[in-house]
PDB file of C-alpha atoms and ligand atoms in Angstrom:
ATOM      1  CA  MET A   7      30.107   3.123   6.178  1.00 33.00           C
ATOM      2  CA  LEU A   8      28.118   1.066   3.486  1.00 35.00           C
ATOM      3  CA  PRO A   9      27.945  -2.731   4.008  1.00 36.00           C
ATOM      4  CA  ALA A  10      30.876  -4.137   2.131  1.00 36.00           C
ATOM      5  CA  GLU A  11      29.078  -5.822  -0.678  1.00 33.00           C
ATOM      6  CA  PHE A  12      27.046  -2.895  -1.548  1.00 36.00           C
ATOM      7  CA  ARG A  13      30.182  -0.566  -1.287  1.00 29.00           C
ATOM      8  CA  ASN A  14      31.182  -0.171  -4.512  1.00 32.00           C
ATOM      9  CA  ASN A  15      28.058   0.666  -6.101  1.00 32.00           C
ATOM     10  CA  SER A  16      27.305   3.864  -4.298  1.00 30.00           C
ATOM     11  CA  ALA A  17      29.156   6.680  -5.824  1.00 28.00           C
ATOM     12  CA  SER A  18      27.734   6.708  -9.250  1.00 25.00           C
ATOM     13  CA  SER A  19      24.238   5.135  -8.167  1.00 24.00           C
ATOM     14  CA  TYR A  20      22.406   8.717  -8.269  1.00 23.00           C
ATOM     15  CA  CYS A  21      23.647   9.249 -12.071  1.00 26.00           C
ATOM     16  CA  ARG A  22      22.427   6.135 -13.543  1.00 23.00           C
ATOM     17  CA  LYS A  23      19.056   6.139 -11.773  1.00 24.00           C
ATOM     18  CA  SER A  24      17.424   8.055 -14.034  1.00 28.00           C
ATOM     19  CA  ALA A  25      18.142   5.764 -16.921  1.00 28.00           C
ATOM     20  CA  LEU A  26      15.592   3.230 -14.637  1.00 30.00           C
ATOM     21  CA  LYS A  27      12.727   2.027 -16.457  1.00 29.00           C
ATOM     22  CA  ARG A  28       9.289   3.438 -15.445  1.00 29.00           C
ATOM     23  CA  TRP A  29       6.629   0.943 -15.104  1.00 31.00           C
ATOM     24  CA  LEU A  30       3.293   0.921 -13.275  1.00 34.00           C
ATOM     25  CA  SER A  31       2.355  -1.467 -10.822  1.00 37.00           C
ATOM     26  CA  ALA A  32      -0.124  -4.008 -12.130  1.00 37.00           C
ATOM     27  CA  SER A  33      -2.023  -4.239  -8.932  1.00 42.00           C
ATOM     28  CA  CYS A  34      -2.526  -0.744  -7.436  1.00 50.00           C
ATOM     29  CA  LEU A  35      -3.883   2.442  -7.848  1.00 49.00           C
ATOM     30  CA  LEU A  36      -5.483   4.757  -5.334  1.00 53.00           C
ATOM     31  CA  LEU A  37      -7.696   7.442  -6.486  1.00 54.00           C
ATOM     32  CA  VAL A  38      -9.677   9.873  -4.912  1.00 53.00           C
ATOM     33  CA  VAL A  39     -12.757  10.793  -7.152  1.00 49.00           C
ATOM     34  CA  THR A  40     -15.303  13.674  -6.922  1.00 38.00           C
ATOM     35  CA  VAL A  41     -17.974  11.111  -7.655  1.00 39.00           C
ATOM     36  CA  THR A  42     -20.293  11.329  -4.440  1.00 36.00           C
ATOM     37  CA  GLY A  43     -21.683   7.809  -2.654  1.00 36.00           C
ATOM     38  CA  CYS A  44     -25.281   8.731  -3.973  1.00 35.00           C
ATOM     39  CA  GLN A  45     -24.640   9.191  -7.505  1.00 38.00           C
ATOM     40  CA  LEU A  46     -22.302   5.705  -7.568  1.00 43.00           C
ATOM     41  CA  LEU A  47     -25.505   4.156  -5.572  1.00 41.00           C
ATOM     42  CA  ASN A  48     -28.008   5.423  -7.964  1.00 40.00           C
ATOM     43  CA  THR A  49     -26.325   4.324 -11.117  1.00 46.00           C
ATOM     44  CA  SER A  50     -24.822   1.124  -9.596  1.00 54.00           C
ATOM     45  CA  ARG A  51     -27.076  -1.256 -11.820  1.00 52.00           C
ATOM     46  CA  ASN A  52     -26.964   0.619 -14.941  1.00 60.00           C
ATOM     47  CA  LEU A  53     -22.788   0.548 -14.427  1.00 73.00           C
ATOM     48  CA  GLY A  54     -22.807  -3.229 -13.668  1.00 79.00           C
ATOM     49  CA  LEU A  55     -21.675  -2.820  -9.832  1.00 86.00           C
ATOM     50  CA  PRO A  56     -22.479  -5.982  -8.143  1.00 86.00           C
ATOM     51  CA  ASN A  57     -25.335  -5.163  -5.784  1.00 76.00           C
ATOM     52  CA  GLN A  58     -25.529  -8.443  -3.659  1.00 79.00           C
ATOM     53  CA  ILE A  59     -24.554  -7.966  -0.364  1.00 79.00           C
ATOM     54  CA  ILE A  60     -23.067 -11.417   0.621  1.00 79.00           C
ATOM     55  CA  ALA A  61     -21.813 -10.507   4.198  1.00 81.00           C
ATOM     56  CA  GLU A  62     -21.629  -7.503   6.611  1.00 86.00           C
ATOM     57  CA  ARG A  63     -18.514  -7.926   8.963  1.00 84.00           C
ATOM     58  CA  ASP A  64     -17.860  -5.351  11.553  1.00 83.00           C
ATOM     59  CA  TYR A  65     -16.054  -3.142   9.376  1.00 90.00           C
ATOM     60  CA  LEU A  66     -16.590  -4.578   5.823  1.00 92.00           C
ATOM     61  CA  VAL A  67     -19.681  -4.743   3.678  1.00 93.00           C
ATOM     62  CA  ILE A  68     -18.637  -7.369   1.004  1.00 93.00           C
ATOM     63  CA  HIS A  69     -20.920  -7.094  -2.263  1.00 93.00           C
ATOM     64  CA  SER A  70     -20.664 -10.024  -5.252  1.00 90.00           C
ATOM     65  CA  ASP A  71     -21.993 -10.970  -8.348  1.00 87.00           C
ATOM     66  CA  PHE A  72     -21.338 -14.610  -7.575  1.00 85.00           C
ATOM     67  CA  ARG A  73     -21.540 -16.874  -4.724  1.00 82.00           C
ATOM     68  CA  LEU A  74     -19.168 -16.729  -2.057  1.00 80.00           C
ATOM     69  CA  PRO A  75     -18.965 -18.495   1.724  1.00 79.00           C
ATOM     70  CA  ARG A  76     -20.335 -15.461   3.836  1.00 76.00           C
ATOM     71  CA  LYS A  77     -17.358 -16.763   6.365  1.00 80.00           C
ATOM     72  CA  HIS A  78     -14.705 -17.087   3.714  1.00 85.00           C
ATOM     73  CA  ARG A  79     -11.190 -16.941   5.862  1.00 89.00           C
ATOM     74  CA  LEU A  80     -10.238 -14.439   3.538  1.00 90.00           C
ATOM     75  CA  PHE A  81     -12.534 -11.749   4.788  1.00 91.00           C
ATOM     76  CA  ASP A  82     -11.208 -12.773   8.490  1.00 92.00           C
ATOM     77  CA  GLU A  83      -7.636 -12.040   7.273  1.00 94.00           C
ATOM     78  CA  LEU A  84      -8.737  -8.684   6.089  1.00 95.00           C
ATOM     79  CA  GLU A  85     -10.168  -7.715   9.717  1.00 92.00           C
ATOM     80  CA  ARG A  86      -7.030  -8.744  11.200  1.00 95.00           C
ATOM     81  CA  LEU A  87      -5.045  -6.727   8.858  1.00 96.00           C
ATOM     82  CA  ARG A  88      -7.069  -3.805  10.183  1.00 96.00           C
ATOM     83  CA  ASP A  89      -6.461  -4.736  13.664  1.00 95.00           C
ATOM     84  CA  ASP A  90      -2.691  -4.921  12.910  1.00 97.00           C
ATOM     85  CA  LEU A  91      -2.562  -1.833  11.038  1.00 97.00           C
ATOM     86  CA  TYR A  92      -4.589   0.341  13.967  1.00 96.00           C
ATOM     87  CA  ARG A  93      -2.034  -1.300  16.462  1.00 96.00           C
ATOM     88  CA  ASP A  94       1.350  -1.026  14.802  1.00 97.00           C
ATOM     89  CA  LEU A  95       0.751   2.283  13.977  1.00 97.00           C
ATOM     90  CA  GLN A  96      -1.168   3.314  16.978  1.00 96.00           C
ATOM     91  CA  LEU A  97      -3.917   4.814  15.158  1.00 95.00           C
ATOM     92  CA  PRO A  98      -7.668   4.807  16.492  1.00 92.00           C
ATOM     93  CA  THR A  99     -10.044   2.652  15.321  1.00 89.00           C
ATOM     94  CA  SER A 100     -13.053   3.959  12.845  1.00 88.00           C
ATOM     95  CA  ASP A 101     -16.683   3.214  12.647  1.00 88.00           C
ATOM     96  CA  GLU A 102     -16.695   3.934   8.803  1.00 92.00           C
ATOM     97  CA  SER A 103     -17.104   0.604   6.625  1.00 94.00           C
ATOM     98  CA  VAL A 104     -15.223  -0.584   3.778  1.00 96.00           C
ATOM     99  CA  GLN A 105     -17.616  -1.372   0.749  1.00 95.00           C
ATOM    100  CA  LEU A 106     -15.703  -4.248  -1.074  1.00 95.00           C
ATOM    101  CA  TYR A 107     -17.108  -5.064  -4.488  1.00 95.00           C
ATOM    102  CA  LEU A 108     -15.962  -8.550  -5.828  1.00 95.00           C
ATOM    103  CA  PHE A 109     -16.370  -9.371  -9.789  1.00 94.00           C
ATOM    104  CA  ALA A 110     -16.452 -12.838 -10.975  1.00 91.00           C
ATOM    105  CA  GLU A 111     -15.060 -11.998 -14.140  1.00 92.00           C
ATOM    106  CA  PRO A 112     -12.198  -9.618 -14.911  1.00 93.00           C
ATOM    107  CA  GLY A 113     -14.002  -8.486 -18.103  1.00 94.00           C
ATOM    108  CA  ASP A 114     -17.048  -7.331 -15.761  1.00 93.00           C
ATOM    109  CA  LEU A 115     -14.673  -5.077 -13.761  1.00 95.00           C
ATOM    110  CA  ARG A 116     -12.851  -3.790 -16.762  1.00 94.00           C
ATOM    111  CA  ARG A 117     -16.239  -2.530 -18.097  1.00 93.00           C
ATOM    112  CA  TYR A 118     -17.209  -0.918 -14.785  1.00 92.00           C
ATOM    113  CA  ALA A 119     -14.331   0.737 -14.467  1.00 93.00           C
ATOM    114  CA  GLY A 120     -14.009   1.856 -17.696  1.00 92.00           C
ATOM    115  CA  LYS A 121     -17.579   3.862 -17.374  1.00 90.00           C
ATOM    116  CA  VAL A 122     -16.384   5.202 -13.746  1.00 88.00           C
ATOM    117  CA  VAL A 123     -12.818   5.535 -13.585  1.00 89.00           C
ATOM    118  CA  PRO A 124     -11.369   4.649 -17.156  1.00 91.00           C
ATOM    119  CA  GLU A 125      -7.954   5.330 -15.899  1.00 88.00           C
ATOM    120  CA  LEU A 126      -8.271   2.199 -13.842  1.00 88.00           C
ATOM    121  CA  ARG A 127      -9.874   0.017 -16.426  1.00 89.00           C
ATOM    122  CA  ASP A 128      -6.694  -2.209 -16.642  1.00 90.00           C
ATOM    123  CA  ARG A 129      -6.372  -2.628 -12.956  1.00 90.00           C
ATOM    124  CA  ARG A 130      -7.047  -6.114 -11.236  1.00 92.00           C
ATOM    125  CA  ALA A 131      -7.876  -4.192  -8.067  1.00 95.00           C
ATOM    126  CA  PHE A 132      -8.469  -0.632  -6.816  1.00 95.00           C
ATOM    127  CA  PHE A 133      -9.507   1.804  -3.992  1.00 96.00           C
ATOM    128  CA  ILE A 134     -11.504   4.796  -4.439  1.00 94.00           C
ATOM    129  CA  LYS A 135     -12.314   7.192  -2.205  1.00 92.00           C
ATOM    130  CA  THR A 136     -15.373   9.316  -2.315  1.00 89.00           C
ATOM    131  CA  ASP A 137     -16.909  12.262  -0.065  1.00 86.00           C
ATOM    132  CA  THR A 138     -19.059   9.571   1.610  1.00 90.00           C
ATOM    133  CA  ARG A 139     -17.736   6.058   0.893  1.00 92.00           C
ATOM    134  CA  LEU A 140     -14.254   3.945   0.714  1.00 96.00           C
ATOM    135  CA  GLN A 141     -14.468   1.248  -1.756  1.00 96.00           C
ATOM    136  CA  VAL A 142     -12.326  -1.452  -2.932  1.00 97.00           C
ATOM    137  CA  PHE A 143     -13.086  -3.195  -6.160  1.00 96.00           C
ATOM    138  CA  ALA A 144     -11.175  -6.535  -7.405  1.00 95.00           C
ATOM    139  CA  HIS A 145     -12.066  -9.358  -9.457  1.00 92.00           C
ATOM    140  CA  TRP A 146     -11.939 -12.885  -8.173  1.00 90.00           C
ATOM    141  CA  GLY A 147      -8.400 -14.588  -9.198  1.00 88.00           C
ATOM    142  CA  ASP A 148      -5.058 -15.777  -8.335  1.00 89.00           C
ATOM    143  CA  LYS A 149      -3.828 -12.684  -6.768  1.00 91.00           C
ATOM    144  CA  LEU A 150      -7.226 -11.518  -5.448  1.00 93.00           C
ATOM    145  CA  ALA A 151      -5.774 -12.332  -1.723  1.00 94.00           C
ATOM    146  CA  GLU A 152      -2.515  -9.884  -2.178  1.00 96.00           C
ATOM    147  CA  ASP A 153      -4.566  -7.413  -4.035  1.00 96.00           C
ATOM    148  CA  LEU A 154      -7.154  -6.983  -1.561  1.00 96.00           C
ATOM    149  CA  ARG A 155      -4.964  -6.906   1.509  1.00 97.00           C
ATOM    150  CA  HIS A 156      -3.095  -4.084  -0.292  1.00 97.00           C
ATOM    151  CA  GLU A 157      -6.382  -2.183  -1.234  1.00 97.00           C
ATOM    152  CA  THR A 158      -8.395  -2.799   1.907  1.00 97.00           C
ATOM    153  CA  CYS A 159      -5.092  -1.497   3.636  1.00 97.00           C
ATOM    154  CA  HIS A 160      -5.588   1.818   1.815  1.00 97.00           C
ATOM    155  CA  ALA A 161      -9.009   2.176   2.799  1.00 97.00           C
ATOM    156  CA  PHE A 162      -8.554   1.232   6.522  1.00 97.00           C
ATOM    157  CA  LEU A 163      -5.692   3.769   6.620  1.00 96.00           C
ATOM    158  CA  HIS A 164      -7.861   6.411   4.882  1.00 95.00           C
ATOM    159  CA  ALA A 165     -10.739   5.845   7.513  1.00 95.00           C
ATOM    160  CA  VAL A 166      -8.834   7.258  10.101  1.00 94.00           C
ATOM    161  CA  VAL A 167      -5.794   9.598   8.243  1.00 92.00           C
ATOM    162  CA  ALA A 168      -7.363  12.326   6.081  1.00 84.00           C
ATOM    163  CA  ASP A 169      -3.792  13.052   4.413  1.00 87.00           C
ATOM    164  CA  VAL A 170      -1.270  10.502   3.866  1.00 92.00           C
ATOM    165  CA  PRO A 171       1.541  11.286   1.504  1.00 94.00           C
ATOM    166  CA  LEU A 172       1.545   8.983  -1.432  1.00 95.00           C
ATOM    167  CA  TRP A 173       4.794   7.373  -0.917  1.00 97.00           C
ATOM    168  CA  LEU A 174       3.745   6.404   2.630  1.00 96.00           C
ATOM    169  CA  ASP A 175       0.375   5.109   1.460  1.00 96.00           C
ATOM    170  CA  GLU A 176       1.882   2.785  -0.671  1.00 97.00           C
ATOM    171  CA  GLY A 177       4.730   1.806   1.448  1.00 98.00           C
ATOM    172  CA  ILE A 178       2.420   0.758   4.267  1.00 98.00           C
ATOM    173  CA  ALA A 179      -0.043  -0.960   1.742  1.00 98.00           C
ATOM    174  CA  GLU A 180       3.063  -2.849   0.486  1.00 98.00           C
ATOM    175  CA  TYR A 181       4.015  -3.895   3.960  1.00 98.00           C
ATOM    176  CA  TYR A 182       0.581  -5.155   4.880  1.00 98.00           C
ATOM    177  CA  GLU A 183      -0.121  -7.036   1.638  1.00 97.00           C
ATOM    178  CA  VAL A 184       2.202  -9.839   2.204  1.00 98.00           C
ATOM    179  CA  GLU A 185       0.832 -12.874   3.847  1.00 96.00           C
ATOM    180  CA  GLU A 186       0.374 -12.570   7.741  1.00 94.00           C
ATOM    181  CA  HIS A 187       3.264 -15.109   8.483  1.00 95.00           C
ATOM    182  CA  GLU A 188       5.617 -12.844   6.574  1.00 96.00           C
ATOM    183  CA  GLN A 189       5.355  -9.919   9.161  1.00 95.00           C
ATOM    184  CA  GLY A 190       5.704  -6.910   6.458  1.00 97.00           C
ATOM    185  CA  LEU A 191       8.485  -9.036   4.629  1.00 98.00           C
ATOM    186  CA  ASN A 192       7.630  -8.256   0.855  1.00 98.00           C
ATOM    187  CA  ARG A 193      10.392 -10.595  -0.602  1.00 98.00           C
ATOM    188  CA  PRO A 194      10.097  -9.143  -4.353  1.00 98.00           C
ATOM    189  CA  HIS A 195      10.907  -5.873  -3.438  1.00 98.00           C
ATOM    190  CA  VAL A 196      13.957  -7.284  -1.229  1.00 98.00           C
ATOM    191  CA  PHE A 197      15.090  -8.971  -4.548  1.00 98.00           C
ATOM    192  CA  LEU A 198      14.660  -5.765  -6.474  1.00 98.00           C
ATOM    193  CA  LEU A 199      16.270  -3.306  -4.484  1.00 98.00           C
ATOM    194  CA  ALA A 200      19.117  -5.521  -3.505  1.00 98.00           C
ATOM    195  CA  ASN A 201      19.786  -6.196  -7.255  1.00 97.00           C
ATOM    196  CA  ALA A 202      19.184  -2.228  -8.562  1.00 97.00           C
ATOM    197  CA  PHE A 203      21.722  -1.651  -5.373  1.00 97.00           C
ATOM    198  CA  ARG A 204      24.610  -3.991  -6.882  1.00 97.00           C
ATOM    199  CA  LYS A 205      24.036  -2.857 -10.239  1.00 97.00           C
ATOM    200  CA  GLY A 206      24.491   0.896  -9.175  1.00 97.00           C
ATOM    201  CA  THR A 207      20.900   1.755 -10.580  1.00 96.00           C
ATOM    202  CA  TRP A 208      19.331   2.479  -7.056  1.00 96.00           C
ATOM    203  CA  ILE A 209      20.036   3.982  -3.751  1.00 95.00           C
ATOM    204  CA  PRO A 210      17.675   5.059  -1.014  1.00 97.00           C
ATOM    205  CA  ASN A 211      16.560   8.862  -1.298  1.00 97.00           C
ATOM    206  CA  LEU A 212      13.391   9.335   0.855  1.00 97.00           C
ATOM    207  CA  ALA A 213      13.247  13.035  -0.138  1.00 96.00           C
ATOM    208  CA  ARG A 214      12.609  12.231  -3.708  1.00 97.00           C
ATOM    209  CA  LEU A 215      10.012  10.096  -2.853  1.00 97.00           C
ATOM    210  CA  GLU A 216       8.213  12.841  -0.768  1.00 96.00           C
ATOM    211  CA  MET A 217       7.886  14.687  -4.008  1.00 95.00           C
ATOM    212  CA  LEU A 218       5.772  12.107  -5.664  1.00 96.00           C
ATOM    213  CA  THR A 219       2.216  13.533  -5.942  1.00 93.00           C
ATOM    214  CA  GLU A 220       1.000  11.304  -8.834  1.00 91.00           C
ATOM    215  CA  PRO A 221       0.221   7.690  -8.629  1.00 88.00           C
ATOM    216  CA  GLU A 222       1.196   7.576 -12.881  1.00 87.00           C
ATOM    217  CA  ASN A 223       4.604   8.579 -11.674  1.00 92.00           C
ATOM    218  CA  VAL A 224       5.248   5.901  -9.398  1.00 95.00           C
ATOM    219  CA  THR A 225       7.743   3.197 -10.597  1.00 96.00           C
ATOM    220  CA  GLN A 226       8.264  -0.339  -9.169  1.00 96.00           C
ATOM    221  CA  ASN A 227      11.233   0.738  -7.800  1.00 97.00           C
ATOM    222  CA  ASP A 228       9.630   3.673  -5.964  1.00 98.00           C
ATOM    223  CA  TYR A 229       6.897   1.237  -4.701  1.00 98.00           C
ATOM    224  CA  ALA A 230       9.766  -1.008  -3.395  1.00 98.00           C
ATOM    225  CA  GLU A 231      11.539   1.658  -1.854  1.00 98.00           C
ATOM    226  CA  SER A 232       8.460   3.063  -0.004  1.00 98.00           C
ATOM    227  CA  TRP A 233       8.042  -0.402   1.381  1.00 98.00           C
ATOM    228  CA  LEU A 234      11.419  -0.567   2.530  1.00 98.00           C
ATOM    229  CA  TRP A 235      11.480   2.647   4.237  1.00 98.00           C
ATOM    230  CA  VAL A 236       8.408   1.639   5.863  1.00 98.00           C
ATOM    231  CA  HIS A 237       9.854  -1.935   7.091  1.00 98.00           C
ATOM    232  CA  PHE A 238      12.738  -0.425   8.547  1.00 98.00           C
ATOM    233  CA  LEU A 239      10.927   2.324  10.511  1.00 98.00           C
ATOM    234  CA  LEU A 240       8.282   0.015  11.873  1.00 98.00           C
ATOM    235  CA  GLN A 241      11.065  -2.621  12.754  1.00 97.00           C
ATOM    236  CA  HIS A 242      13.853  -0.968  13.452  1.00 97.00           C
ATOM    237  CA  ASP A 243      13.393   0.330  17.180  1.00 97.00           C
ATOM    238  CA  GLU A 244      10.870   2.332  19.060  1.00 97.00           C
ATOM    239  CA  MET A 245      12.036   5.731  18.170  1.00 96.00           C
ATOM    240  CA  SER A 246      11.847   5.062  14.457  1.00 97.00           C
ATOM    241  CA  ARG A 247       8.443   3.779  14.930  1.00 97.00           C
ATOM    242  CA  ASP A 248       7.698   6.930  16.814  1.00 95.00           C
ATOM    243  CA  LEU A 249       8.809   8.947  13.759  1.00 94.00           C
ATOM    244  CA  LEU A 250       6.296   7.061  11.372  1.00 95.00           C
ATOM    245  CA  ARG A 251       3.501   7.365  13.987  1.00 94.00           C
ATOM    246  CA  ASN A 252       4.018  11.130  14.729  1.00 91.00           C
ATOM    247  CA  SER A 253       3.891  11.651  10.830  1.00 89.00           C
ATOM    248  CA  LEU A 254       0.654   9.914  10.637  1.00 90.00           C
ATOM    249  CA  VAL A 255      -0.798  12.129  13.716  1.00 85.00           C
ATOM    250  CA  ASP A 256      -0.348  15.149  11.539  1.00 75.00           C
ATOM    251  CA  GLY A 257      -1.924  13.730   8.624  1.00 71.00           C
ATOM    252  CA  ARG A 258      -5.200  13.118  11.043  1.00 74.00           C
ATOM    253  CA  PHE A 259      -5.447  16.605  12.611  1.00 70.00           C
ATOM    254  CA  GLN A 260      -3.737  18.831  10.586  1.00 63.00           C
ATOM    255  CA  GLY A 261      -4.249  17.547   7.326  1.00 61.00           C
ATOM    256  CA  SER A 262      -0.832  17.341   6.193  1.00 63.00           C
ATOM    257  CA  SER A 263       1.823  15.053   7.265  1.00 63.00           C
ATOM    258  CA  ARG A 264       5.786  16.346   8.363  1.00 72.00           C
ATOM    259  CA  SER A 265       8.335  15.556   6.089  1.00 86.00           C
ATOM    260  CA  LEU A 266       9.746  12.177   7.541  1.00 92.00           C
ATOM    261  CA  SER A 267      13.130  12.901   5.642  1.00 93.00           C
ATOM    262  CA  LYS A 268      13.763  16.069   7.416  1.00 92.00           C
ATOM    263  CA  GLU A 269      13.030  14.370  10.783  1.00 91.00           C
ATOM    264  CA  LEU A 270      15.258  11.047   9.862  1.00 93.00           C
ATOM    265  CA  GLU A 271      17.996  13.752   9.258  1.00 92.00           C
ATOM    266  CA  THR A 272      17.622  14.778  13.128  1.00 93.00           C
ATOM    267  CA  LYS A 273      16.919  11.596  14.665  1.00 93.00           C
ATOM    268  CA  PHE A 274      19.039   9.194  12.369  1.00 95.00           C
ATOM    269  CA  PRO A 275      21.709  11.048  10.499  1.00 94.00           C
ATOM    270  CA  ASP A 276      23.001   7.895   8.898  1.00 96.00           C
ATOM    271  CA  ALA A 277      19.660   6.706   7.723  1.00 96.00           C
ATOM    272  CA  GLN A 278      20.342   5.996   4.405  1.00 96.00           C
ATOM    273  CA  LEU A 279      23.250   3.779   5.259  1.00 97.00           C
ATOM    274  CA  MET A 280      21.069   2.063   8.026  1.00 97.00           C
ATOM    275  CA  LEU A 281      18.347   1.738   5.163  1.00 98.00           C
ATOM    276  CA  VAL A 282      20.890  -0.232   2.896  1.00 98.00           C
ATOM    277  CA  GLU A 283      21.987  -2.177   5.995  1.00 98.00           C
ATOM    278  CA  HIS A 284      18.598  -3.102   6.774  1.00 98.00           C
ATOM    279  CA  LEU A 285      18.069  -4.176   3.105  1.00 98.00           C
ATOM    280  CA  LYS A 286      21.155  -6.414   3.275  1.00 97.00           C
ATOM    281  CA  GLN A 287      20.347  -8.108   6.309  1.00 97.00           C
ATOM    282  CA  LEU A 288      16.904  -8.988   4.988  1.00 98.00           C
ATOM    283  CA  SER A 289      18.476 -10.037   1.662  1.00 97.00           C
ATOM    284  CA  GLU A 290      21.134 -12.290   3.699  1.00 95.00           C
ATOM    285  CA  GLY A 291      18.067 -13.905   5.677  1.00 91.00           C
ATOM    286  CA  MET A 292      15.927 -14.853   2.565  1.00 87.00           C
TER     287      MET A 292
HETATM  288 ZN1   ZN B 304      -1.450   0.994  -3.561  1.00 55.40          ZN
END
């Protein structure tokens, strides 16, 4: 049974969902491009890519076009994020470094993106995976910390998992983009989903999320629901954590992940209701 305050909305929510306005996240797009690392390097000067390396951490090479403290606390946080990600998901570590390019001015990032990946020119930050490199691009601004946590999370994940379903990729990134003390709690997503559920404009549907393959088709509700499933799976119990971890093991060794919605039907037949209850508890605790 659904939690009492949500109960009245359940029956008709599926019908109304299609009326939701679709809009893209302002902060995120993951892109796999065919440009090779060498091509990118050879043309970097002409394209305006920051080519001054200001710091080399264990798994992070930071390029910038402005002065920045080599030991900035933000970089410490990104390395801790990497440790948390691999520990929580029981992933092996990787020797591959993430190349992080920081622009002082948003206009410079926009110009660079316009030349290399025009579809990303309006993004504050983005991640690009090429044959040889994992690269994160961002400009210095108020949302930098959140953007970098999100995009470097994609990069760290892709360093060890070849194939990650889009919804899961985004759900994990949305989980780790919040400040460390939040422990994965993405408060804006809780507000968004709890509100949408009460209005009858959203109910969870993981099988639908699994069909998403194009980033431009991912709505803000989809980002939020993807986060909620990841939060639930990671924090419910050991069996749910194992479901998520095993899915990523498939992605590492077989090049494709199994359907988590089908796995959930077996292990947690009431997963949809459990997710709504999970949301309710998070909402009440805020
Ligand atoms: Zn993302």
